[in-house]
Structures are given as structure tokens and as C-alpha cells.
mmCIF file with all atom_site columns, C-alpha atoms in Angstrom:
data_model
loop_
_atom_site.group_PDB
_atom_site.id
_atom_site.type_symbol
_atom_site.label_atom_id
_atom_site.label_alt_id
_atom_site.label_comp_id
_atom_site.label_asym_id
_atom_site.label_entity_id
_atom_site.label_seq_id
_atom_site.pdbx_PDB_ins_code
_atom_site.Cartn_x
_atom_site.Cartn_y
_atom_site.Cartn_z
_atom_site.occupancy
_atom_site.B_iso_or_equiv
_atom_site.pdbx_formal_charge
_atom_site.auth_seq_id
_atom_site.auth_comp_id
_atom_site.auth_asym_id
_atom_site.auth_atom_id
_atom_site.pdbx_PDB_model_num
ATOM 1   C CA . UNK A 1 1   ? -3.104  -44.458 -12.080 1.00 0.00 ? 17  UNK A CA 1
ATOM 2   C CA . UNK A 1 2   ? -3.494  -40.720 -12.404 1.00 0.00 ? 18  UNK A CA 1
ATOM 3   C CA . UNK A 1 3   ? -2.440  -39.161 -15.691 1.00 0.00 ? 19  UNK A CA 1
ATOM 4   C CA . UNK A 1 4   ? -2.610  -35.985 -17.731 1.00 0.00 ? 20  UNK A CA 1
ATOM 5   C CA . UNK A 1 5   ? -2.716  -35.784 -21.514 1.00 0.00 ? 21  UNK A CA 1
ATOM 6   C CA . UNK A 1 6   ? -1.845  -32.589 -23.355 1.00 0.00 ? 22  UNK A CA 1
ATOM 7   C CA . UNK A 1 7   ? -1.880  -31.751 -27.012 1.00 0.00 ? 23  UNK A CA 1
ATOM 8   C CA . UNK A 1 8   ? 1.508   -32.097 -28.622 1.00 0.00 ? 24  UNK A CA 1
ATOM 9   C CA . UNK A 1 9   ? 3.424   -29.064 -29.731 1.00 0.00 ? 25  UNK A CA 1
ATOM 10  C CA . UNK A 1 10  ? 4.918   -26.956 -30.832 1.00 0.00 ? 26  UNK A CA 1
ATOM 11  C CA . UNK A 1 11  ? 1.975   -24.673 -31.361 1.00 0.00 ? 27  UNK A CA 1
ATOM 12  C CA . UNK A 1 12  ? 2.893   -21.714 -33.540 1.00 0.00 ? 28  UNK A CA 1
ATOM 13  C CA . UNK A 1 13  ? 0.621   -18.667 -33.648 1.00 0.00 ? 29  UNK A CA 1
ATOM 14  C CA . UNK A 1 14  ? 0.732   -15.128 -34.890 1.00 0.00 ? 30  UNK A CA 1
ATOM 15  C CA . UNK A 1 15  ? 0.528   -12.339 -32.352 1.00 0.00 ? 31  UNK A CA 1
ATOM 16  C CA . UNK A 1 16  ? -3.065  -11.527 -31.323 1.00 0.00 ? 32  UNK A CA 1
ATOM 17  C CA . UNK A 1 17  ? -4.330  -14.964 -32.360 1.00 0.00 ? 33  UNK A CA 1
ATOM 18  C CA . UNK A 1 18  ? -6.610  -17.040 -30.132 1.00 0.00 ? 34  UNK A CA 1
ATOM 19  C CA . UNK A 1 19  ? -4.945  -19.810 -28.151 1.00 0.00 ? 35  UNK A CA 1
ATOM 20  C CA . UNK A 1 20  ? -6.306  -23.153 -27.002 1.00 0.00 ? 36  UNK A CA 1
ATOM 21  C CA . UNK A 1 21  ? -4.132  -25.852 -25.461 1.00 0.00 ? 37  UNK A CA 1
ATOM 22  C CA . UNK A 1 22  ? -6.090  -28.999 -24.705 1.00 0.00 ? 38  UNK A CA 1
ATOM 23  C CA . UNK A 1 23  ? -5.663  -30.933 -21.477 1.00 0.00 ? 39  UNK A CA 1
ATOM 24  C CA . UNK A 1 24  ? -7.567  -33.998 -20.294 1.00 0.00 ? 40  UNK A CA 1
ATOM 25  C CA . UNK A 1 25  ? -6.989  -36.039 -17.191 1.00 0.00 ? 41  UNK A CA 1
ATOM 26  C CA . UNK A 1 26  ? -7.610  -39.390 -15.555 1.00 0.00 ? 42  UNK A CA 1
ATOM 27  C CA . UNK A 1 27  ? -7.791  -39.504 -11.786 1.00 0.00 ? 43  UNK A CA 1
ATOM 28  C CA . UNK A 1 28  ? -9.041  -41.953 -9.179  1.00 0.00 ? 44  UNK A CA 1
ATOM 29  C CA . UNK A 1 29  ? -10.023 -39.204 -6.786  1.00 0.00 ? 45  UNK A CA 1
ATOM 30  C CA . UNK A 1 30  ? -11.194 -35.627 -7.052  1.00 0.00 ? 46  UNK A CA 1
ATOM 31  C CA . UNK A 1 31  ? -8.183  -33.608 -8.161  1.00 0.00 ? 47  UNK A CA 1
ATOM 32  C CA . UNK A 1 32  ? -7.284  -29.973 -8.249  1.00 0.00 ? 48  UNK A CA 1
ATOM 33  C CA . UNK A 1 33  ? -6.048  -28.838 -11.658 1.00 0.00 ? 49  UNK A CA 1
ATOM 34  C CA . UNK A 1 34  ? -3.223  -26.504 -12.556 1.00 0.00 ? 50  UNK A CA 1
ATOM 35  C CA . UNK A 1 35  ? -1.490  -24.862 -15.463 1.00 0.00 ? 51  UNK A CA 1
ATOM 36  C CA . UNK A 1 36  ? 2.189   -24.076 -15.068 1.00 0.00 ? 52  UNK A CA 1
ATOM 37  C CA . UNK A 1 37  ? 4.326   -22.055 -17.469 1.00 0.00 ? 53  UNK A CA 1
ATOM 38  C CA . UNK A 1 38  ? 8.048   -22.436 -18.057 1.00 0.00 ? 54  UNK A CA 1
ATOM 39  C CA . UNK A 1 39  ? 10.052  -19.747 -19.805 1.00 0.00 ? 55  UNK A CA 1
ATOM 40  C CA . UNK A 1 40  ? 13.417  -20.715 -21.347 1.00 0.00 ? 56  UNK A CA 1
ATOM 41  C CA . UNK A 1 41  ? 16.058  -21.503 -18.730 1.00 0.00 ? 57  UNK A CA 1
ATOM 42  C CA . UNK A 1 42  ? 13.689  -21.016 -15.831 1.00 0.00 ? 58  UNK A CA 1
ATOM 43  C CA . UNK A 1 43  ? 11.685  -23.086 -13.406 1.00 0.00 ? 59  UNK A CA 1
ATOM 44  C CA . UNK A 1 44  ? 7.937   -23.626 -13.459 1.00 0.00 ? 60  UNK A CA 1
ATOM 45  C CA . UNK A 1 45  ? 5.598   -20.840 -12.450 1.00 0.00 ? 61  UNK A CA 1
ATOM 46  C CA . UNK A 1 46  ? 2.020   -21.368 -11.462 1.00 0.00 ? 62  UNK A CA 1
ATOM 47  C CA . UNK A 1 47  ? -0.212  -19.758 -14.088 1.00 0.00 ? 63  UNK A CA 1
ATOM 48  C CA . UNK A 1 48  ? -3.662  -20.642 -12.789 1.00 0.00 ? 64  UNK A CA 1
ATOM 49  C CA . UNK A 1 49  ? -5.570  -23.298 -10.896 1.00 0.00 ? 65  UNK A CA 1
ATOM 50  C CA . UNK A 1 50  ? -9.060  -24.635 -10.202 1.00 0.00 ? 66  UNK A CA 1
ATOM 51  C CA . UNK A 1 51  ? -10.048 -26.773 -7.272  1.00 0.00 ? 67  UNK A CA 1
ATOM 52  C CA . UNK A 1 52  ? -13.561 -27.999 -8.072  1.00 0.00 ? 68  UNK A CA 1
ATOM 53  C CA . UNK A 1 53  ? -15.890 -28.668 -10.956 1.00 0.00 ? 69  UNK A CA 1
ATOM 54  C CA . UNK A 1 54  ? -16.965 -25.615 -12.972 1.00 0.00 ? 70  UNK A CA 1
ATOM 55  C CA . UNK A 1 55  ? -14.350 -23.414 -11.330 1.00 0.00 ? 71  UNK A CA 1
ATOM 56  C CA . UNK A 1 56  ? -12.591 -21.088 -13.739 1.00 0.00 ? 72  UNK A CA 1
ATOM 57  C CA . UNK A 1 57  ? -8.984  -20.186 -13.087 1.00 0.00 ? 73  UNK A CA 1
ATOM 58  C CA . UNK A 1 58  ? -7.603  -17.046 -14.693 1.00 0.00 ? 74  UNK A CA 1
ATOM 59  C CA . UNK A 1 59  ? -4.396  -15.042 -14.747 1.00 0.00 ? 75  UNK A CA 1
ATOM 60  C CA . UNK A 1 60  ? -2.604  -12.704 -17.181 1.00 0.00 ? 76  UNK A CA 1
ATOM 61  C CA . UNK A 1 61  ? -5.399  -13.097 -19.751 1.00 0.00 ? 77  UNK A CA 1
ATOM 62  C CA . UNK A 1 62  ? -5.260  -16.905 -19.631 1.00 0.00 ? 78  UNK A CA 1
ATOM 63  C CA . UNK A 1 63  ? -8.184  -18.925 -18.369 1.00 0.00 ? 79  UNK A CA 1
ATOM 64  C CA . UNK A 1 64  ? -9.228  -22.540 -17.963 1.00 0.00 ? 80  UNK A CA 1
ATOM 65  C CA . UNK A 1 65  ? -12.441 -24.149 -16.706 1.00 0.00 ? 81  UNK A CA 1
ATOM 66  C CA . UNK A 1 66  ? -12.558 -27.358 -14.695 1.00 0.00 ? 82  UNK A CA 1
ATOM 67  C CA . UNK A 1 67  ? -14.933 -29.652 -16.618 1.00 0.00 ? 83  UNK A CA 1
ATOM 68  C CA . UNK A 1 68  ? -15.610 -32.785 -14.630 1.00 0.00 ? 84  UNK A CA 1
ATOM 69  C CA . UNK A 1 69  ? -18.022 -34.243 -17.186 1.00 0.00 ? 85  UNK A CA 1
ATOM 70  C CA . UNK A 1 70  ? -15.368 -34.214 -19.898 1.00 0.00 ? 86  UNK A CA 1
ATOM 71  C CA . UNK A 1 71  ? -12.384 -34.530 -17.503 1.00 0.00 ? 87  UNK A CA 1
ATOM 72  C CA . UNK A 1 72  ? -10.793 -31.531 -19.179 1.00 0.00 ? 88  UNK A CA 1
ATOM 73  C CA . UNK A 1 73  ? -9.014  -28.300 -18.263 1.00 0.00 ? 89  UNK A CA 1
ATOM 74  C CA . UNK A 1 74  ? -8.246  -26.561 -21.555 1.00 0.00 ? 90  UNK A CA 1
ATOM 75  C CA . UNK A 1 75  ? -6.111  -23.427 -21.483 1.00 0.00 ? 91  UNK A CA 1
ATOM 76  C CA . UNK A 1 76  ? -7.308  -20.420 -23.506 1.00 0.00 ? 92  UNK A CA 1
ATOM 77  C CA . UNK A 1 77  ? -6.214  -16.884 -24.230 1.00 0.00 ? 93  UNK A CA 1
ATOM 78  C CA . UNK A 1 78  ? -8.009  -14.461 -26.486 1.00 0.00 ? 94  UNK A CA 1
ATOM 79  C CA . UNK A 1 79  ? -4.990  -12.628 -27.895 1.00 0.00 ? 95  UNK A CA 1
ATOM 80  C CA . UNK A 1 80  ? -1.483  -14.011 -27.482 1.00 0.00 ? 96  UNK A CA 1
ATOM 81  C CA . UNK A 1 81  ? 1.691   -11.952 -27.397 1.00 0.00 ? 97  UNK A CA 1
ATOM 82  C CA . UNK A 1 82  ? 5.269   -12.783 -28.322 1.00 0.00 ? 98  UNK A CA 1
ATOM 83  C CA . UNK A 1 83  ? 6.064   -12.718 -24.604 1.00 0.00 ? 99  UNK A CA 1
ATOM 84  C CA . UNK A 1 84  ? 3.706   -15.683 -24.094 1.00 0.00 ? 100 UNK A CA 1
ATOM 85  C CA . UNK A 1 85  ? 6.142   -17.959 -25.916 1.00 0.00 ? 101 UNK A CA 1
ATOM 86  C CA . UNK A 1 86  ? 6.954   -20.689 -23.391 1.00 0.00 ? 102 UNK A CA 1
ATOM 87  C CA . UNK A 1 87  ? 6.181   -24.272 -22.490 1.00 0.00 ? 103 UNK A CA 1
ATOM 88  C CA . UNK A 1 88  ? 2.850   -24.863 -20.761 1.00 0.00 ? 104 UNK A CA 1
ATOM 89  C CA . UNK A 1 89  ? 2.233   -27.796 -18.452 1.00 0.00 ? 105 UNK A CA 1
ATOM 90  C CA . UNK A 1 90  ? -1.120  -29.085 -17.304 1.00 0.00 ? 106 UNK A CA 1
ATOM 91  C CA . UNK A 1 91  ? -1.067  -30.885 -13.958 1.00 0.00 ? 107 UNK A CA 1
ATOM 92  C CA . UNK A 1 92  ? -3.381  -32.526 -11.491 1.00 0.00 ? 108 UNK A CA 1
ATOM 93  C CA . UNK A 1 93  ? -2.994  -32.698 -7.753  1.00 0.00 ? 109 UNK A CA 1
ATOM 94  C CA . UNK A 1 94  ? -4.501  -35.231 -5.397  1.00 0.00 ? 110 UNK A CA 1
ATOM 95  C CA . UNK A 1 95  ? -3.980  -35.466 -1.678  1.00 0.00 ? 111 UNK A CA 1
ATOM 96  C CA . UNK A 1 96  ? -2.841  -39.001 -0.952  1.00 0.00 ? 112 UNK A CA 1
ATOM 97  C CA . UNK A 1 97  ? -2.197  -40.862 2.256   1.00 0.00 ? 113 UNK A CA 1
ATOM 98  C CA . UNK A 1 98  ? 1.487   -40.048 2.120   1.00 0.00 ? 114 UNK A CA 1
ATOM 99  C CA . UNK A 1 99  ? 1.246   -36.538 0.817   1.00 0.00 ? 115 UNK A CA 1
ATOM 100 C CA . UNK A 1 100 ? 0.112   -34.375 -2.008  1.00 0.00 ? 116 UNK A CA 1
ATOM 101 C CA . UNK A 1 101 ? 1.654   -34.973 -5.403  1.00 0.00 ? 117 UNK A CA 1
ATOM 102 C CA . UNK A 1 102 ? 1.464   -33.314 -8.762  1.00 0.00 ? 118 UNK A CA 1
ATOM 103 C CA . UNK A 1 103 ? 1.179   -35.367 -11.930 1.00 0.00 ? 119 UNK A CA 1
ATOM 104 C CA . UNK A 1 104 ? 2.198   -33.506 -15.078 1.00 0.00 ? 120 UNK A CA 1
ATOM 105 C CA . UNK A 1 105 ? 1.427   -33.690 -18.735 1.00 0.00 ? 121 UNK A CA 1
ATOM 106 C CA . UNK A 1 106 ? 4.343   -33.706 -21.156 1.00 0.00 ? 122 UNK A CA 1
ATOM 107 C CA . UNK A 1 107 ? 4.088   -29.992 -21.860 1.00 0.00 ? 123 UNK A CA 1
ATOM 108 C CA . UNK A 1 108 ? 3.102   -27.981 -24.920 1.00 0.00 ? 124 UNK A CA 1
ATOM 109 C CA . UNK A 1 109 ? 5.519   -25.512 -26.437 1.00 0.00 ? 125 UNK A CA 1
ATOM 110 C CA . UNK A 1 110 ? 3.939   -22.289 -27.663 1.00 0.00 ? 126 UNK A CA 1
ATOM 111 C CA . UNK A 1 111 ? 5.713   -20.052 -30.158 1.00 0.00 ? 127 UNK A CA 1
ATOM 112 C CA . UNK A 1 112 ? 4.179   -16.680 -30.928 1.00 0.00 ? 128 UNK A CA 1
ATOM 113 C CA . UNK A 1 113 ? 5.468   -14.798 -33.962 1.00 0.00 ? 129 UNK A CA 1
ATOM 114 C CA . UNK A 1 114 ? 5.041   -11.201 -35.061 1.00 0.00 ? 130 UNK A CA 1
ATOM 115 C CA . UNK B 2 1   ? 8.535   -15.954 -5.229  1.00 0.00 ? 29  UNK B CA 1
ATOM 116 C CA . UNK B 2 2   ? 8.699   -18.935 -2.924  1.00 0.00 ? 30  UNK B CA 1
ATOM 117 C CA . UNK B 2 3   ? 11.986  -19.182 -1.032  1.00 0.00 ? 31  UNK B CA 1
ATOM 118 C CA . UNK B 2 4   ? 13.534  -22.192 -2.746  1.00 0.00 ? 32  UNK B CA 1
ATOM 119 C CA . UNK B 2 5   ? 17.220  -22.435 -3.570  1.00 0.00 ? 33  UNK B CA 1
ATOM 120 C CA . UNK B 2 6   ? 18.758  -25.285 -5.538  1.00 0.00 ? 34  UNK B CA 1
ATOM 121 C CA . UNK B 2 7   ? 22.473  -25.991 -5.684  1.00 0.00 ? 35  UNK B CA 1
ATOM 122 C CA . UNK B 2 8   ? 24.424  -26.479 -7.761  1.00 0.00 ? 36  UNK B CA 1
ATOM 123 C CA . UNK B 2 9   ? 22.557  -24.888 -10.646 1.00 0.00 ? 37  UNK B CA 1
ATOM 124 C CA . UNK B 2 10  ? 24.805  -26.479 -13.236 1.00 0.00 ? 38  UNK B CA 1
ATOM 125 C CA . UNK B 2 11  ? 27.077  -29.495 -12.959 1.00 0.00 ? 39  UNK B CA 1
ATOM 126 C CA . UNK B 2 12  ? 29.006  -31.740 -15.303 1.00 0.00 ? 40  UNK B CA 1
ATOM 127 C CA . UNK B 2 13  ? 30.164  -35.031 -13.854 1.00 0.00 ? 41  UNK B CA 1
ATOM 128 C CA . UNK B 2 14  ? 31.633  -38.303 -15.033 1.00 0.00 ? 42  UNK B CA 1
ATOM 129 C CA . UNK B 2 15  ? 29.858  -41.626 -15.235 1.00 0.00 ? 43  UNK B CA 1
ATOM 130 C CA . UNK B 2 16  ? 30.162  -43.593 -12.022 1.00 0.00 ? 44  UNK B CA 1
ATOM 131 C CA . UNK B 2 17  ? 30.744  -40.643 -9.709  1.00 0.00 ? 45  UNK B CA 1
ATOM 132 C CA . UNK B 2 18  ? 28.391  -39.730 -6.871  1.00 0.00 ? 46  UNK B CA 1
ATOM 133 C CA . UNK B 2 19  ? 26.434  -36.505 -7.145  1.00 0.00 ? 47  UNK B CA 1
ATOM 134 C CA . UNK B 2 20  ? 24.341  -34.682 -4.556  1.00 0.00 ? 48  UNK B CA 1
ATOM 135 C CA . UNK B 2 21  ? 21.871  -31.947 -5.353  1.00 0.00 ? 49  UNK B CA 1
ATOM 136 C CA . UNK B 2 22  ? 20.602  -29.746 -2.563  1.00 0.00 ? 50  UNK B CA 1
ATOM 137 C CA . UNK B 2 23  ? 17.262  -28.039 -2.144  1.00 0.00 ? 51  UNK B CA 1
ATOM 138 C CA . UNK B 2 24  ? 16.872  -25.425 0.564   1.00 0.00 ? 52  UNK B CA 1
ATOM 139 C CA . UNK B 2 25  ? 13.601  -23.720 1.503   1.00 0.00 ? 53  UNK B CA 1
ATOM 140 C CA . UNK B 2 26  ? 12.823  -20.816 3.778   1.00 0.00 ? 54  UNK B CA 1
ATOM 141 C CA . UNK B 2 27  ? 9.033   -21.335 3.817   1.00 0.00 ? 55  UNK B CA 1
ATOM 142 C CA . UNK B 2 28  ? 8.901   -24.032 6.511   1.00 0.00 ? 56  UNK B CA 1
ATOM 143 C CA . UNK B 2 29  ? 6.716   -26.145 4.218   1.00 0.00 ? 57  UNK B CA 1
ATOM 144 C CA . UNK B 2 30  ? 6.169   -29.750 5.183   1.00 0.00 ? 58  UNK B CA 1
ATOM 145 C CA . UNK B 2 31  ? 6.344   -31.344 1.735   1.00 0.00 ? 59  UNK B CA 1
ATOM 146 C CA . UNK B 2 32  ? 9.332   -31.336 -0.574  1.00 0.00 ? 60  UNK B CA 1
ATOM 147 C CA . UNK B 2 33  ? 9.779   -33.021 -3.938  1.00 0.00 ? 61  UNK B CA 1
ATOM 148 C CA . UNK B 2 34  ? 12.376  -33.820 -6.534  1.00 0.00 ? 62  UNK B CA 1
ATOM 149 C CA . UNK B 2 35  ? 11.333  -33.977 -10.171 1.00 0.00 ? 63  UNK B CA 1
ATOM 150 C CA . UNK B 2 36  ? 13.307  -34.523 -13.316 1.00 0.00 ? 64  UNK B CA 1
ATOM 151 C CA . UNK B 2 37  ? 12.407  -32.943 -16.629 1.00 0.00 ? 65  UNK B CA 1
ATOM 152 C CA . UNK B 2 38  ? 13.180  -34.619 -19.933 1.00 0.00 ? 66  UNK B CA 1
ATOM 153 C CA . UNK B 2 39  ? 11.975  -33.910 -23.480 1.00 0.00 ? 67  UNK B CA 1
ATOM 154 C CA . UNK B 2 40  ? 8.807   -35.816 -24.263 1.00 0.00 ? 68  UNK B CA 1
ATOM 155 C CA . UNK B 2 41  ? 8.234   -36.806 -20.639 1.00 0.00 ? 69  UNK B CA 1
ATOM 156 C CA . UNK B 2 42  ? 7.317   -33.586 -18.932 1.00 0.00 ? 70  UNK B CA 1
ATOM 157 C CA . UNK B 2 43  ? 8.152   -33.658 -15.240 1.00 0.00 ? 71  UNK B CA 1
ATOM 158 C CA . UNK B 2 44  ? 8.397   -36.959 -13.425 1.00 0.00 ? 72  UNK B CA 1
ATOM 159 C CA . UNK B 2 45  ? 8.524   -37.394 -9.686  1.00 0.00 ? 73  UNK B CA 1
ATOM 160 C CA . UNK B 2 46  ? 11.677  -39.013 -8.325  1.00 0.00 ? 74  UNK B CA 1
ATOM 161 C CA . UNK B 2 47  ? 11.170  -38.877 -4.547  1.00 0.00 ? 75  UNK B CA 1
ATOM 162 C CA . UNK B 2 48  ? 9.229   -36.787 -2.123  1.00 0.00 ? 76  UNK B CA 1
ATOM 163 C CA . UNK B 2 49  ? 9.251   -36.043 1.573   1.00 0.00 ? 77  UNK B CA 1
ATOM 164 C CA . UNK B 2 50  ? 6.302   -35.434 3.889   1.00 0.00 ? 78  UNK B CA 1
ATOM 165 C CA . UNK B 2 51  ? 8.356   -34.546 6.930   1.00 0.00 ? 79  UNK B CA 1
ATOM 166 C CA . UNK B 2 52  ? 11.772  -34.757 8.510   1.00 0.00 ? 80  UNK B CA 1
ATOM 167 C CA . UNK B 2 53  ? 13.160  -38.238 7.860   1.00 0.00 ? 81  UNK B CA 1
ATOM 168 C CA . UNK B 2 54  ? 9.919   -39.213 6.098   1.00 0.00 ? 82  UNK B CA 1
ATOM 169 C CA . UNK B 2 55  ? 10.407  -39.905 2.413   1.00 0.00 ? 83  UNK B CA 1
ATOM 170 C CA . UNK B 2 56  ? 8.828   -42.015 -0.290  1.00 0.00 ? 84  UNK B CA 1
ATOM 171 C CA . UNK B 2 57  ? 9.508   -43.045 -3.853  1.00 0.00 ? 85  UNK B CA 1
ATOM 172 C CA . UNK B 2 58  ? 8.060   -41.467 -6.947  1.00 0.00 ? 86  UNK B CA 1
ATOM 173 C CA . UNK B 2 59  ? 7.648   -42.979 -10.378 1.00 0.00 ? 87  UNK B CA 1
ATOM 174 C CA . UNK B 2 60  ? 11.331  -42.828 -11.417 1.00 0.00 ? 88  UNK B CA 1
ATOM 175 C CA . UNK B 2 61  ? 13.245  -43.480 -8.192  1.00 0.00 ? 89  UNK B CA 1
ATOM 176 C CA . UNK B 2 62  ? 15.716  -46.133 -9.387  1.00 0.00 ? 90  UNK B CA 1
ATOM 177 C CA . UNK B 2 63  ? 19.297  -44.916 -9.062  1.00 0.00 ? 91  UNK B CA 1
ATOM 178 C CA . UNK B 2 64  ? 18.378  -42.092 -6.685  1.00 0.00 ? 92  UNK B CA 1
ATOM 179 C CA . UNK B 2 65  ? 18.254  -41.702 -2.941  1.00 0.00 ? 93  UNK B CA 1
ATOM 180 C CA . UNK B 2 66  ? 17.128  -38.787 -0.780  1.00 0.00 ? 94  UNK B CA 1
ATOM 181 C CA . UNK B 2 67  ? 17.542  -37.528 2.715   1.00 0.00 ? 95  UNK B CA 1
ATOM 182 C CA . UNK B 2 68  ? 15.815  -34.937 4.824   1.00 0.00 ? 96  UNK B CA 1
ATOM 183 C CA . UNK B 2 69  ? 17.440  -34.354 8.190   1.00 0.00 ? 97  UNK B CA 1
ATOM 184 C CA . UNK B 2 70  ? 15.781  -30.965 8.764   1.00 0.00 ? 98  UNK B CA 1
ATOM 185 C CA . UNK B 2 71  ? 12.711  -29.214 7.476   1.00 0.00 ? 99  UNK B CA 1
ATOM 186 C CA . UNK B 2 72  ? 14.526  -26.788 5.220   1.00 0.00 ? 100 UNK B CA 1
ATOM 187 C CA . UNK B 2 73  ? 16.831  -29.167 3.330   1.00 0.00 ? 101 UNK B CA 1
ATOM 188 C CA . UNK B 2 74  ? 16.085  -32.028 0.946   1.00 0.00 ? 102 UNK B CA 1
ATOM 189 C CA . UNK B 2 75  ? 19.041  -33.752 -0.689  1.00 0.00 ? 103 UNK B CA 1
ATOM 190 C CA . UNK B 2 76  ? 18.962  -35.852 -3.831  1.00 0.00 ? 104 UNK B CA 1
ATOM 191 C CA . UNK B 2 77  ? 21.872  -38.239 -4.350  1.00 0.00 ? 105 UNK B CA 1
ATOM 192 C CA . UNK B 2 78  ? 22.898  -40.140 -7.420  1.00 0.00 ? 106 UNK B CA 1
ATOM 193 C CA . UNK B 2 79  ? 25.093  -42.861 -5.943  1.00 0.00 ? 107 UNK B CA 1
ATOM 194 C CA . UNK B 2 80  ? 26.775  -43.672 -9.250  1.00 0.00 ? 108 UNK B CA 1
ATOM 195 C CA . UNK B 2 81  ? 25.783  -41.316 -12.020 1.00 0.00 ? 109 UNK B CA 1
ATOM 196 C CA . UNK B 2 82  ? 24.857  -42.671 -15.447 1.00 0.00 ? 110 UNK B CA 1
ATOM 197 C CA . UNK B 2 83  ? 24.312  -40.896 -18.750 1.00 0.00 ? 111 UNK B CA 1
ATOM 198 C CA . UNK B 2 84  ? 20.574  -41.613 -18.496 1.00 0.00 ? 112 UNK B CA 1
ATOM 199 C CA . UNK B 2 85  ? 20.513  -39.330 -15.476 1.00 0.00 ? 113 UNK B CA 1
ATOM 200 C CA . UNK B 2 86  ? 21.507  -36.338 -17.561 1.00 0.00 ? 114 UNK B CA 1
ATOM 201 C CA . UNK B 2 87  ? 18.508  -34.097 -17.007 1.00 0.00 ? 115 UNK B CA 1
ATOM 202 C CA . UNK B 2 88  ? 17.170  -30.964 -15.419 1.00 0.00 ? 116 UNK B CA 1
ATOM 203 C CA . UNK B 2 89  ? 16.211  -31.514 -11.807 1.00 0.00 ? 117 UNK B CA 1
ATOM 204 C CA . UNK B 2 90  ? 13.589  -29.416 -10.063 1.00 0.00 ? 118 UNK B CA 1
ATOM 205 C CA . UNK B 2 91  ? 12.901  -29.189 -6.388  1.00 0.00 ? 119 UNK B CA 1
ATOM 206 C CA . UNK B 2 92  ? 9.403   -28.239 -5.267  1.00 0.00 ? 120 UNK B CA 1
ATOM 207 C CA . UNK B 2 93  ? 7.697   -27.478 -1.958  1.00 0.00 ? 121 UNK B CA 1
ATOM 208 C CA . UNK B 2 94  ? 4.155   -27.362 -0.636  1.00 0.00 ? 122 UNK B CA 1
ATOM 209 C CA . UNK B 2 95  ? 2.294   -27.375 2.646   1.00 0.00 ? 123 UNK B CA 1
ATOM 210 C CA . UNK B 2 96  ? -0.549  -29.536 3.845   1.00 0.00 ? 124 UNK B CA 1
ATOM 211 C CA . UNK B 2 97  ? -3.808  -27.749 3.437   1.00 0.00 ? 125 UNK B CA 1
ATOM 212 C CA . UNK B 2 98  ? -6.957  -27.635 1.435   1.00 0.00 ? 126 UNK B CA 1
ATOM 213 C CA . UNK B 2 99  ? -7.226  -28.896 -2.100  1.00 0.00 ? 127 UNK B CA 1
ATOM 214 C CA . UNK B 2 100 ? -6.376  -25.373 -3.165  1.00 0.00 ? 128 UNK B CA 1
ATOM 215 C CA . UNK B 2 101 ? -2.815  -25.843 -2.000  1.00 0.00 ? 129 UNK B CA 1
ATOM 216 C CA . UNK B 2 102 ? -0.084  -25.058 -4.484  1.00 0.00 ? 130 UNK B CA 1
ATOM 217 C CA . UNK B 2 103 ? 3.296   -26.568 -5.240  1.00 0.00 ? 131 UNK B CA 1
ATOM 218 C CA . UNK B 2 104 ? 6.120   -24.094 -5.891  1.00 0.00 ? 132 UNK B CA 1
ATOM 219 C CA . UNK B 2 105 ? 9.219   -24.886 -7.899  1.00 0.00 ? 133 UNK B CA 1
ATOM 220 C CA . UNK B 2 106 ? 12.863  -23.962 -7.673  1.00 0.00 ? 134 UNK B CA 1
ATOM 221 C CA . UNK B 2 107 ? 14.896  -22.697 -10.615 1.00 0.00 ? 135 UNK B CA 1
ATOM 222 C CA . UNK B 2 108 ? 16.298  -26.083 -11.560 1.00 0.00 ? 136 UNK B CA 1
ATOM 223 C CA . UNK B 2 109 ? 19.656  -27.854 -11.569 1.00 0.00 ? 137 UNK B CA 1
ATOM 224 C CA . UNK B 2 110 ? 21.143  -28.821 -14.934 1.00 0.00 ? 138 UNK B CA 1
ATOM 225 C CA . UNK B 2 111 ? 23.113  -32.054 -14.620 1.00 0.00 ? 139 UNK B CA 1
ATOM 226 C CA . UNK B 2 112 ? 25.197  -33.525 -17.410 1.00 0.00 ? 140 UNK B CA 1
ATOM 227 C CA . UNK B 2 113 ? 26.773  -36.973 -16.990 1.00 0.00 ? 141 UNK B CA 1
ATOM 228 C CA . UNK B 2 114 ? 29.572  -37.627 -19.473 1.00 0.00 ? 142 UNK B CA 1
#
């Protein structure tokens, strides 16, 4: 079946450091890919998405490129801030016969320190 | 923000009692979902709906039932709550469209079964 694998956390960085959170996927079809962010006590917010190979999603300084050849969608940010501390979820979406469903990775907690 | 309201937001209940969580949307989206979030598992799909009175099981549906009698409401029922159902429950909505469609999440319902 479809699945998403993320690097385990927590990831701890100093402010202004470079961030990479790895995400790879397995899918029977041709999925769209998403990154969601969850701040403490809140729901999930869409961070960015990409719908086809080589697309780059970007938002708030974060970006990720849909790599079909390596089945990856790694999240990157050039300079993290304390306010970026959250849990990040990679997800894939495939339209099925019964409806469209998201499959999530287990999440990666990011802690950014001064 | 997508118009999704979950209720109750927090609930403590005893083992063996029935519990119903409600998700209400104002977006008139066709698809609605219930996920549960647990440490180490990310988000897992419980049930989803692709229209009024049209529902299907997700990957962790045992012990849960759902109903959707109108477009805007999707109810999740635990017929006889168990401690393993202590979790955070998220409702989500989306609409049928291109592969660029997005799923939006509610704020979550924290359920504790004692």
C-alpha cells in the first residue's frame, strides 16, 4: 500500500541553521505531496505542496521539490527561527475510486534554540 | 482558515461509555475524514465520507462508527470507549478536484478514556 517515511526526530538546531527533513514515499499511483506543520496544541496547517514531478512547493521560507526518480520530497529551509519549532508531517495524496485520502508520515519534531 | 468546527474539544470519559465527536463544516466540501493522532504513528485514517450517507473505513476503523446525514456534519462514535482510544482526533475536509486539491484540518478533539 501507500506509505510515507520521515526521518525520526527530534531535530534540534540553533537559530539561523539550515534545515533538512527527509521524506520518501511509496505509492501505487501518481500522488500529490504535501508538508503539514503542527504547532503545540493546534491542528495541522498546510505548509506547502507539489502536484507533479519536479514541482517545487514553497512557503514561509520552506521549500520542497517533488523528485519522482528518488520518490522523495525533502523539506528545507535556509535559516530557521525559534518560531519554526513544531512537528512537521509529510503526506501523500492519491485520488482513489472512493475518494481522495491523505497518507501521513509519523512526523518529525523540530526544536530551534537561540 | 477553512470553516471546520470540532466538538467537544476536550473530553474525559469512562471505559465502556459511548462517545460521539462532531465535525461541522461551512465549506460545502464533499469529502470529510476522521483521523487519530498518536505518538509514533502520525495521523491514521479512521473513516471517511465521500457524500451524504456514503462512508468507508480507513486503516484503524475497529471500534468506531460514523454517520453523515447532511453535507456539513460528520459524526464519529465510539460505541464503548476503551483506554486504547485515548487520542487526539482530527476532522478534515476536502473537495473533489484536480490533484492539486488540499485537505484542511480542524483544531482537534482531545479524548481521554479512564
